[in-house]
Structures are given as structure tokens and as C-alpha cells.
């Protein structure tokens, strides 16, 4: 699996503001940590997440891990953005759940998914045309990405589904919080893993920011 280097991200668009460059670096790094394990066939390590997960690190959301499954999040003092969930006996699939500040000030959810498309393109030998549709996530206007590809390393057919939404903290806020839930799995596991992915997506709820 090939991930972009920090230097690649920093020079990708020279005209980017410093805030956007920092945001892209952080987003790629979080995605790298959450999804690297499935690419290497290694199980996530960290603090176990069972049942309801509530993010109290300022991103104010909660989701529920289905019964019988275990997610893993990074232990403190690592930033608490979310967690990853390994799928299958050999971990050929993974779901990641993330909340991060929209430091890039993306105007909409679709723009936030460009990084996911770039990540898939970087590790694929062939990629079908990405598909986008409008859905809902915890009452937020949301865009879902579906992209099918062939993995460059394993040669296997895979599918990535990802929902992303932006929560504006104030009506005039241009930053806010980006939420993204990603499923990356093999074609063989797609039907089974989609049930888990949709269960997590449907369980997503927003908590009041004033609680944190």
C-alpha cells in the first residue's frame, strides 16, 4: 500500500494556505494510522472500544459498535479523533470513524472526500469512476462516496465507502468539524461488512458541544 508522504502533501498545491496544508497533513496522517493495519494485514492495537463510543475530545459525537465486535482507539495522550474496527479473520477489511476540525475550511462534504479518493488512487492499480450521493448522518447534510478499485499490492478487487459531513459550530462559522466514516474492504466481504458499516453510520449522533 502506498501512502503519500508529508512532503508530497505539502507541495501538492503550492497556493494552499498554511491552515489548509496543516489540515491535509493531519488528515492524511490520521487516515494512515486508522487504515494502515488492514493494508499490512495487522490487527489494530490500542484501547478497546465496545458498544457506545462517545467522543469527549471536543468533536461531540457518538456511535455504537455492533455487538460482538471490538474497535480500537489510540491511548492518551494521542489525540482522540475516533477509532478503527478490523473486519474478518485476516483483517482484510476495516472501518474507521473520525472527527476533526475543518481547518481547510472546506465549503461542503463532497470536497472533504477528495482526500479519500486520492488515498484510494495512490494504492490502486485501477480505479472505477467515484460515485457520490447525498445522504444523512446524524441530521447533518452528508455526502457518501463509493469507489471500486483493484489493489496494487494484493491484486484483489476492493470497495471503499465513505460518508462525510461538516458541522458548523456557529451559523457564520467557516471551519466547524468534519465527520467521516470509512469502510475499506475486499469484494468477497463487501456484503457482510456493509451491514456493519451501515449499522455504525445509522447509529451516529451529535452531542451538544457545550457538554465538552
PDB file of C-alpha atoms in Angstrom:
ATOM      1  CA  UNK A   1       0.000   0.000   0.000  1.00  0.00           C
ATOM      2  CA  UNK A   2       1.331   3.437  -0.911  1.00  0.00           C
ATOM      3  CA  UNK A   3       0.559   6.467   1.184  1.00  0.00           C
ATOM      4  CA  UNK A   4       1.576   9.997   0.246  1.00  0.00           C
ATOM      5  CA  UNK A   5       4.485  11.404   2.158  1.00  0.00           C
ATOM      6  CA  UNK A   6       4.210  14.569   4.209  1.00  0.00           C
ATOM      7  CA  UNK A   7       6.371  16.347   1.665  1.00  0.00           C
ATOM      8  CA  UNK A   8       4.072  15.221  -1.170  1.00  0.00           C
ATOM      9  CA  UNK A   9       1.082  16.687   0.666  1.00  0.00           C
ATOM     10  CA  UNK A  10       2.847  19.931   1.453  1.00  0.00           C
ATOM     11  CA  UNK A  11       3.728  20.596  -2.208  1.00  0.00           C
ATOM     12  CA  UNK A  12       0.563  19.160  -3.753  1.00  0.00           C
ATOM     13  CA  UNK A  13      -0.936  22.620  -4.171  1.00  0.00           C
ATOM     14  CA  UNK A  14       1.651  25.380  -3.608  1.00  0.00           C
ATOM     15  CA  UNK A  15      -1.079  28.007  -3.377  1.00  0.00           C
ATOM     16  CA  UNK A  16      -2.701  26.400  -0.331  1.00  0.00           C
ATOM     17  CA  UNK A  17      -2.903  28.405   2.854  1.00  0.00           C
ATOM     18  CA  UNK A  18      -0.839  27.285   5.818  1.00  0.00           C
ATOM     19  CA  UNK A  19      -4.022  26.188   7.630  1.00  0.00           C
ATOM     20  CA  UNK A  20      -5.064  24.014   4.701  1.00  0.00           C
ATOM     21  CA  UNK A  21      -1.612  22.471   4.359  1.00  0.00           C
ATOM     22  CA  UNK A  22      -1.604  21.591   8.058  1.00  0.00           C
ATOM     23  CA  UNK A  23      -5.122  20.191   7.793  1.00  0.00           C
ATOM     24  CA  UNK A  24      -4.221  17.955   4.839  1.00  0.00           C
ATOM     25  CA  UNK A  25      -1.147  16.648   6.618  1.00  0.00           C
ATOM     26  CA  UNK A  26      -3.151  15.838   9.756  1.00  0.00           C
ATOM     27  CA  UNK A  27      -5.999  14.210   7.799  1.00  0.00           C
ATOM     28  CA  UNK A  28      -3.620  12.034   5.804  1.00  0.00           C
ATOM     29  CA  UNK A  29      -1.764  11.051   8.970  1.00  0.00           C
ATOM     30  CA  UNK A  30      -4.976  10.095  10.781  1.00  0.00           C
ATOM     31  CA  UNK A  31      -6.142   8.077   7.788  1.00  0.00           C
ATOM     32  CA  UNK A  32      -2.720   6.438   7.583  1.00  0.00           C
ATOM     33  CA  UNK A  33      -2.887   5.303  11.205  1.00  0.00           C
ATOM     34  CA  UNK A  34      -6.503   4.136  11.053  1.00  0.00           C
ATOM     35  CA  UNK A  35      -6.231   2.194   7.801  1.00  0.00           C
ATOM     36  CA  UNK A  36      -2.605   1.032   7.713  1.00  0.00           C
ATOM     37  CA  UNK A  37      -3.340  -2.108   9.711  1.00  0.00           C
ATOM     38  CA  UNK A  38      -5.700  -3.577   7.131  1.00  0.00           C
ATOM     39  CA  UNK A  39      -3.195  -2.845   4.371  1.00  0.00           C
ATOM     40  CA  UNK A  40      -0.487  -4.735   6.222  1.00  0.00           C
ATOM     41  CA  UNK A  41      -2.781  -7.493   7.485  1.00  0.00           C
ATOM     42  CA  UNK A  42      -2.185  -6.416  11.064  1.00  0.00           C
ATOM     43  CA  UNK A  43      -4.846  -6.019  13.740  1.00  0.00           C
ATOM     44  CA  UNK A  44      -5.325  -2.643  15.350  1.00  0.00           C
ATOM     45  CA  UNK A  45      -3.798  -2.122  18.754  1.00  0.00           C
ATOM     46  CA  UNK A  46      -4.870   0.315  21.415  1.00  0.00           C
ATOM     47  CA  UNK A  47      -7.726   0.834  23.838  1.00  0.00           C
ATOM     48  CA  UNK A  48     -10.727  -1.393  23.170  1.00  0.00           C
ATOM     49  CA  UNK A  49     -13.996   0.199  22.103  1.00  0.00           C
ATOM     50  CA  UNK A  50     -17.166  -1.822  22.762  1.00  0.00           C
ATOM     51  CA  UNK A  51     -20.774  -0.719  22.495  1.00  0.00           C
ATOM     52  CA  UNK A  52     -21.310   3.043  22.514  1.00  0.00           C
ATOM     53  CA  UNK A  53     -18.315   5.264  21.782  1.00  0.00           C
ATOM     54  CA  UNK A  54     -18.629   8.913  22.852  1.00  0.00           C
ATOM     55  CA  UNK A  55     -16.045  11.405  21.732  1.00  0.00           C
ATOM     56  CA  UNK A  56     -15.352  13.855  24.542  1.00  0.00           C
ATOM     57  CA  UNK A  57     -12.300  15.468  22.970  1.00  0.00           C
ATOM     58  CA  UNK A  58     -14.236  18.388  21.516  1.00  0.00           C
ATOM     59  CA  UNK A  59     -15.793  16.693  18.477  1.00  0.00           C
ATOM     60  CA  UNK A  60     -19.005  15.818  20.376  1.00  0.00           C
ATOM     61  CA  UNK A  61     -20.364  12.748  18.620  1.00  0.00           C
ATOM     62  CA  UNK A  62     -21.217   9.147  19.429  1.00  0.00           C
ATOM     63  CA  UNK A  63     -21.632   5.909  17.526  1.00  0.00           C
ATOM     64  CA  UNK A  64     -22.300   2.323  18.526  1.00  0.00           C
ATOM     65  CA  UNK A  65     -20.051  -0.637  17.727  1.00  0.00           C
ATOM     66  CA  UNK A  66     -22.308  -3.629  16.929  1.00  0.00           C
ATOM     67  CA  UNK A  67     -22.496  -6.449  19.465  1.00  0.00           C
ATOM     68  CA  UNK A  68     -19.684  -8.972  19.186  1.00  0.00           C
ATOM     69  CA  UNK A  69     -17.248  -6.551  17.561  1.00  0.00           C
ATOM     70  CA  UNK A  70     -14.391  -4.568  19.077  1.00  0.00           C
ATOM     71  CA  UNK A  71     -12.932  -1.295  17.875  1.00  0.00           C
ATOM     72  CA  UNK A  72      -9.601   0.183  18.908  1.00  0.00           C
ATOM     73  CA  UNK A  73      -8.647   3.773  19.627  1.00  0.00           C
ATOM     74  CA  UNK A  74      -5.273   5.316  20.380  1.00  0.00           C
ATOM     75  CA  UNK A  75      -4.482   5.656  24.108  1.00  0.00           C
ATOM     76  CA  UNK A  76      -3.849   9.050  25.693  1.00  0.00           C
ATOM     77  CA  UNK A  77      -2.017  11.314  25.167  1.00  0.00           C
ATOM     78  CA  UNK A  78      -2.696  10.707  21.446  1.00  0.00           C
ATOM     79  CA  UNK A  79      -5.456  12.934  20.010  1.00  0.00           C
ATOM     80  CA  UNK A  80      -8.908  11.341  20.394  1.00  0.00           C
ATOM     81  CA  UNK A  81     -10.429  11.640  16.934  1.00  0.00           C
ATOM     82  CA  UNK A  82     -12.155   8.252  16.769  1.00  0.00           C
ATOM     83  CA  UNK A  83     -11.359   4.573  16.345  1.00  0.00           C
ATOM     84  CA  UNK A  84     -10.826   1.737  13.865  1.00  0.00           C
ATOM     85  CA  UNK A  85     -12.621  -1.597  13.581  1.00  0.00           C
ATOM     86  CA  UNK A  86     -10.946  -4.629  11.982  1.00  0.00           C
ATOM     87  CA  UNK A  87     -13.179  -6.931   9.945  1.00  0.00           C
ATOM     88  CA  UNK A  88     -12.697 -10.569   9.016  1.00  0.00           C
ATOM     89  CA  UNK A  89     -10.403 -13.307  10.316  1.00  0.00           C
ATOM     90  CA  UNK A  90      -7.441 -11.893   8.430  1.00  0.00           C
ATOM     91  CA  UNK A  91      -8.448  -8.231   8.816  1.00  0.00           C
ATOM     92  CA  UNK A  92      -8.891  -7.697   5.081  1.00  0.00           C
ATOM     93  CA  UNK A  93     -11.473  -5.034   5.829  1.00  0.00           C
ATOM     94  CA  UNK A  94     -11.589  -2.043   8.135  1.00  0.00           C
ATOM     95  CA  UNK A  95     -13.974   0.665   9.262  1.00  0.00           C
ATOM     96  CA  UNK A  96     -12.608   3.941  10.603  1.00  0.00           C
ATOM     97  CA  UNK A  97     -14.583   6.633  12.428  1.00  0.00           C
ATOM     98  CA  UNK A  98     -13.110  10.120  12.676  1.00  0.00           C
ATOM     99  CA  UNK A  99     -13.925  13.638  13.836  1.00  0.00           C
ATOM    100  CA  UNK A 100     -11.530  16.510  13.074  1.00  0.00           C
ATOM    101  CA  UNK A 101     -11.669  20.271  12.810  1.00  0.00           C
ATOM    102  CA  UNK A 102     -12.260  21.565   9.293  1.00  0.00           C
ATOM    103  CA  UNK A 103      -9.082  23.631   9.278  1.00  0.00           C
ATOM    104  CA  UNK A 104      -9.118  23.614   5.476  1.00  0.00           C
ATOM    105  CA  UNK A 105     -12.491  25.378   5.612  1.00  0.00           C
ATOM    106  CA  UNK A 106     -13.974  23.075   3.002  1.00  0.00           C
ATOM    107  CA  UNK A 107     -17.284  24.535   1.834  1.00  0.00           C
ATOM    108  CA  UNK A 108     -19.071  21.181   1.671  1.00  0.00           C
ATOM    109  CA  UNK A 109     -18.895  17.485   2.462  1.00  0.00           C
ATOM    110  CA  UNK A 110     -18.011  16.446  -1.076  1.00  0.00           C
ATOM    111  CA  UNK A 111     -14.838  18.497  -1.003  1.00  0.00           C
ATOM    112  CA  UNK A 112     -13.705  16.720   2.177  1.00  0.00           C
ATOM    113  CA  UNK A 113     -13.853  13.364   0.364  1.00  0.00           C
ATOM    114  CA  UNK A 114     -11.230  14.346  -2.185  1.00  0.00           C
ATOM    115  CA  UNK A 115      -8.521  13.181   0.220  1.00  0.00           C
ATOM    116  CA  UNK A 116     -10.142   9.740   0.441  1.00  0.00           C
ATOM    117  CA  UNK A 117     -10.294   9.480  -3.352  1.00  0.00           C
ATOM    118  CA  UNK A 118      -6.615  10.461  -3.576  1.00  0.00           C
ATOM    119  CA  UNK A 119      -5.688   7.854  -0.956  1.00  0.00           C
ATOM    120  CA  UNK A 120      -7.509   5.118  -2.898  1.00  0.00           C
ATOM    121  CA  UNK A 121      -5.931   6.225  -6.176  1.00  0.00           C
ATOM    122  CA  UNK A 122      -2.484   6.041  -4.635  1.00  0.00           C
ATOM    123  CA  UNK A 123      -2.828   2.392  -3.613  1.00  0.00           C
ATOM    124  CA  UNK A 124      -4.766   1.120  -6.620  1.00  0.00           C
ATOM    125  CA  UNK A 125      -3.669  -0.340  -9.942  1.00  0.00           C
ATOM    126  CA  UNK A 126      -7.053   0.627 -11.424  1.00  0.00           C
ATOM    127  CA  UNK A 127      -9.951   2.719 -10.131  1.00  0.00           C
ATOM    128  CA  UNK A 128     -13.528   2.983 -11.335  1.00  0.00           C
ATOM    129  CA  UNK A 129     -15.212   6.370 -11.523  1.00  0.00           C
ATOM    130  CA  UNK A 130     -16.036   7.544  -7.970  1.00  0.00           C
ATOM    131  CA  UNK A 131     -19.762   7.823  -7.248  1.00  0.00           C
ATOM    132  CA  UNK A 132     -21.289  10.414  -4.923  1.00  0.00           C
ATOM    133  CA  UNK A 133     -24.773  10.671  -3.444  1.00  0.00           C
ATOM    134  CA  UNK A 134     -26.455  12.827  -0.820  1.00  0.00           C
ATOM    135  CA  UNK A 135     -27.391  11.017   2.400  1.00  0.00           C
ATOM    136  CA  UNK A 136     -27.879  11.909   6.079  1.00  0.00           C
ATOM    137  CA  UNK A 137     -25.608  11.477   9.079  1.00  0.00           C
ATOM    138  CA  UNK A 138     -26.964  12.405  12.480  1.00  0.00           C
ATOM    139  CA  UNK A 139     -29.195  15.065  10.961  1.00  0.00           C
ATOM    140  CA  UNK A 140     -26.335  16.663   9.004  1.00  0.00           C
ATOM    141  CA  UNK A 141     -26.345  17.055   5.232  1.00  0.00           C
ATOM    142  CA  UNK A 142     -23.931  14.377   4.135  1.00  0.00           C
ATOM    143  CA  UNK A 143     -22.264  13.031   1.013  1.00  0.00           C
ATOM    144  CA  UNK A 144     -21.379   9.368   0.548  1.00  0.00           C
ATOM    145  CA  UNK A 145     -18.542   8.226  -1.698  1.00  0.00           C
ATOM    146  CA  UNK A 146     -18.441   4.767  -3.286  1.00  0.00           C
ATOM    147  CA  UNK A 147     -15.367   3.763  -5.269  1.00  0.00           C
ATOM    148  CA  UNK A 148     -14.372   0.324  -6.540  1.00  0.00           C
ATOM    149  CA  UNK A 149     -10.751  -0.409  -7.286  1.00  0.00           C
ATOM    150  CA  UNK A 150      -8.108  -3.098  -7.637  1.00  0.00           C
ATOM    151  CA  UNK A 151      -5.392  -3.104  -5.003  1.00  0.00           C
ATOM    152  CA  UNK A 152      -1.908  -2.597  -6.414  1.00  0.00           C
ATOM    153  CA  UNK A 153      -0.279  -4.925  -3.882  1.00  0.00           C
ATOM    154  CA  UNK A 154      -2.749  -7.795  -3.496  1.00  0.00           C
ATOM    155  CA  UNK A 155      -4.313  -7.528  -7.000  1.00  0.00           C
ATOM    156  CA  UNK A 156      -7.673  -8.078  -5.295  1.00  0.00           C
ATOM    157  CA  UNK A 157     -10.884  -6.201  -6.043  1.00  0.00           C
ATOM    158  CA  UNK A 158     -11.931  -3.853  -3.238  1.00  0.00           C
ATOM    159  CA  UNK A 159     -14.570  -1.249  -2.444  1.00  0.00           C
ATOM    160  CA  UNK A 160     -14.362   1.897  -0.357  1.00  0.00           C
ATOM    161  CA  UNK A 161     -17.491   3.566   1.021  1.00  0.00           C
ATOM    162  CA  UNK A 162     -17.209   6.784   2.976  1.00  0.00           C
ATOM    163  CA  UNK A 163     -19.681   9.275   4.411  1.00  0.00           C
ATOM    164  CA  UNK A 164     -18.567  12.778   5.334  1.00  0.00           C
ATOM    165  CA  UNK A 165     -20.367  15.722   6.901  1.00  0.00           C
ATOM    166  CA  UNK A 166     -19.464  19.171   8.196  1.00  0.00           C
ATOM    167  CA  UNK A 167     -20.909  20.526  11.446  1.00  0.00           C
ATOM    168  CA  UNK A 168     -20.844  24.290  11.746  1.00  0.00           C
ATOM    169  CA  UNK A 169     -20.363  25.427  15.314  1.00  0.00           C
ATOM    170  CA  UNK A 170     -21.871  28.867  14.593  1.00  0.00           C
ATOM    171  CA  UNK A 171     -24.118  29.994  11.709  1.00  0.00           C
ATOM    172  CA  UNK A 172     -21.295  32.118  10.297  1.00  0.00           C
ATOM    173  CA  UNK A 173     -18.597  29.544  11.032  1.00  0.00           C
ATOM    174  CA  UNK A 174     -16.424  28.562   8.055  1.00  0.00           C
ATOM    175  CA  UNK A 175     -14.432  25.916   9.909  1.00  0.00           C
ATOM    176  CA  UNK A 176     -16.542  23.611  12.044  1.00  0.00           C
ATOM    177  CA  UNK A 177     -15.990  19.881  12.448  1.00  0.00           C
ATOM    178  CA  UNK A 178     -15.613  17.218   9.759  1.00  0.00           C
ATOM    179  CA  UNK A 179     -17.001  13.756  10.499  1.00  0.00           C
ATOM    180  CA  UNK A 180     -16.064  10.813   8.299  1.00  0.00           C
ATOM    181  CA  UNK A 181     -16.831   7.104   8.491  1.00  0.00           C
ATOM    182  CA  UNK A 182     -14.901   4.910   6.050  1.00  0.00           C
ATOM    183  CA  UNK A 183     -15.319   1.286   5.032  1.00  0.00           C
ATOM    184  CA  UNK A 184     -12.465  -0.232   3.017  1.00  0.00           C
ATOM    185  CA  UNK A 185     -12.913  -3.938   2.306  1.00  0.00           C
ATOM    186  CA  UNK A 186     -12.468  -6.763  -0.169  1.00  0.00           C
ATOM    187  CA  UNK A 187     -15.086  -7.654  -2.774  1.00  0.00           C
ATOM    188  CA  UNK A 188     -15.587 -11.004  -1.033  1.00  0.00           C
ATOM    189  CA  UNK A 189     -16.507  -9.351   2.275  1.00  0.00           C
ATOM    190  CA  UNK A 190     -18.408  -6.368   0.899  1.00  0.00           C
ATOM    191  CA  UNK A 191     -21.957  -7.598   1.560  1.00  0.00           C
ATOM    192  CA  UNK A 192     -21.218  -8.668   5.145  1.00  0.00           C
ATOM    193  CA  UNK A 193     -19.116  -5.634   6.018  1.00  0.00           C
ATOM    194  CA  UNK A 194     -21.669  -3.249   4.517  1.00  0.00           C
ATOM    195  CA  UNK A 195     -24.180  -4.362   7.162  1.00  0.00           C
ATOM    196  CA  UNK A 196     -21.709  -3.393   9.910  1.00  0.00           C
ATOM    197  CA  UNK A 197     -20.796  -0.121   8.213  1.00  0.00           C
ATOM    198  CA  UNK A 198     -24.431   0.911   7.785  1.00  0.00           C
ATOM    199  CA  UNK A 199     -25.183  -0.014  11.393  1.00  0.00           C
ATOM    200  CA  UNK A 200     -22.424   2.318  12.595  1.00  0.00           C
ATOM    201  CA  UNK A 201     -23.483   5.099  10.206  1.00  0.00           C
ATOM    202  CA  UNK A 202     -27.117   4.827  11.335  1.00  0.00           C
ATOM    203  CA  UNK A 203     -26.056   4.941  14.995  1.00  0.00           C
ATOM    204  CA  UNK A 204     -24.179   8.228  14.578  1.00  0.00           C
ATOM    205  CA  UNK A 205     -25.493  11.001  16.817  1.00  0.00           C
ATOM    206  CA  UNK A 206     -24.332  14.503  17.651  1.00  0.00           C
ATOM    207  CA  UNK A 207     -23.826  15.584  21.252  1.00  0.00           C
ATOM    208  CA  UNK A 208     -24.118  19.226  22.360  1.00  0.00           C
ATOM    209  CA  UNK A 209     -20.765  20.934  22.072  1.00  0.00           C
ATOM    210  CA  UNK A 210     -21.431  22.699  25.370  1.00  0.00           C
ATOM    211  CA  UNK A 211     -21.063  19.361  27.162  1.00  0.00           C
ATOM    212  CA  UNK A 212     -17.368  19.376  26.426  1.00  0.00           C
TER     213      UNK A 212
END
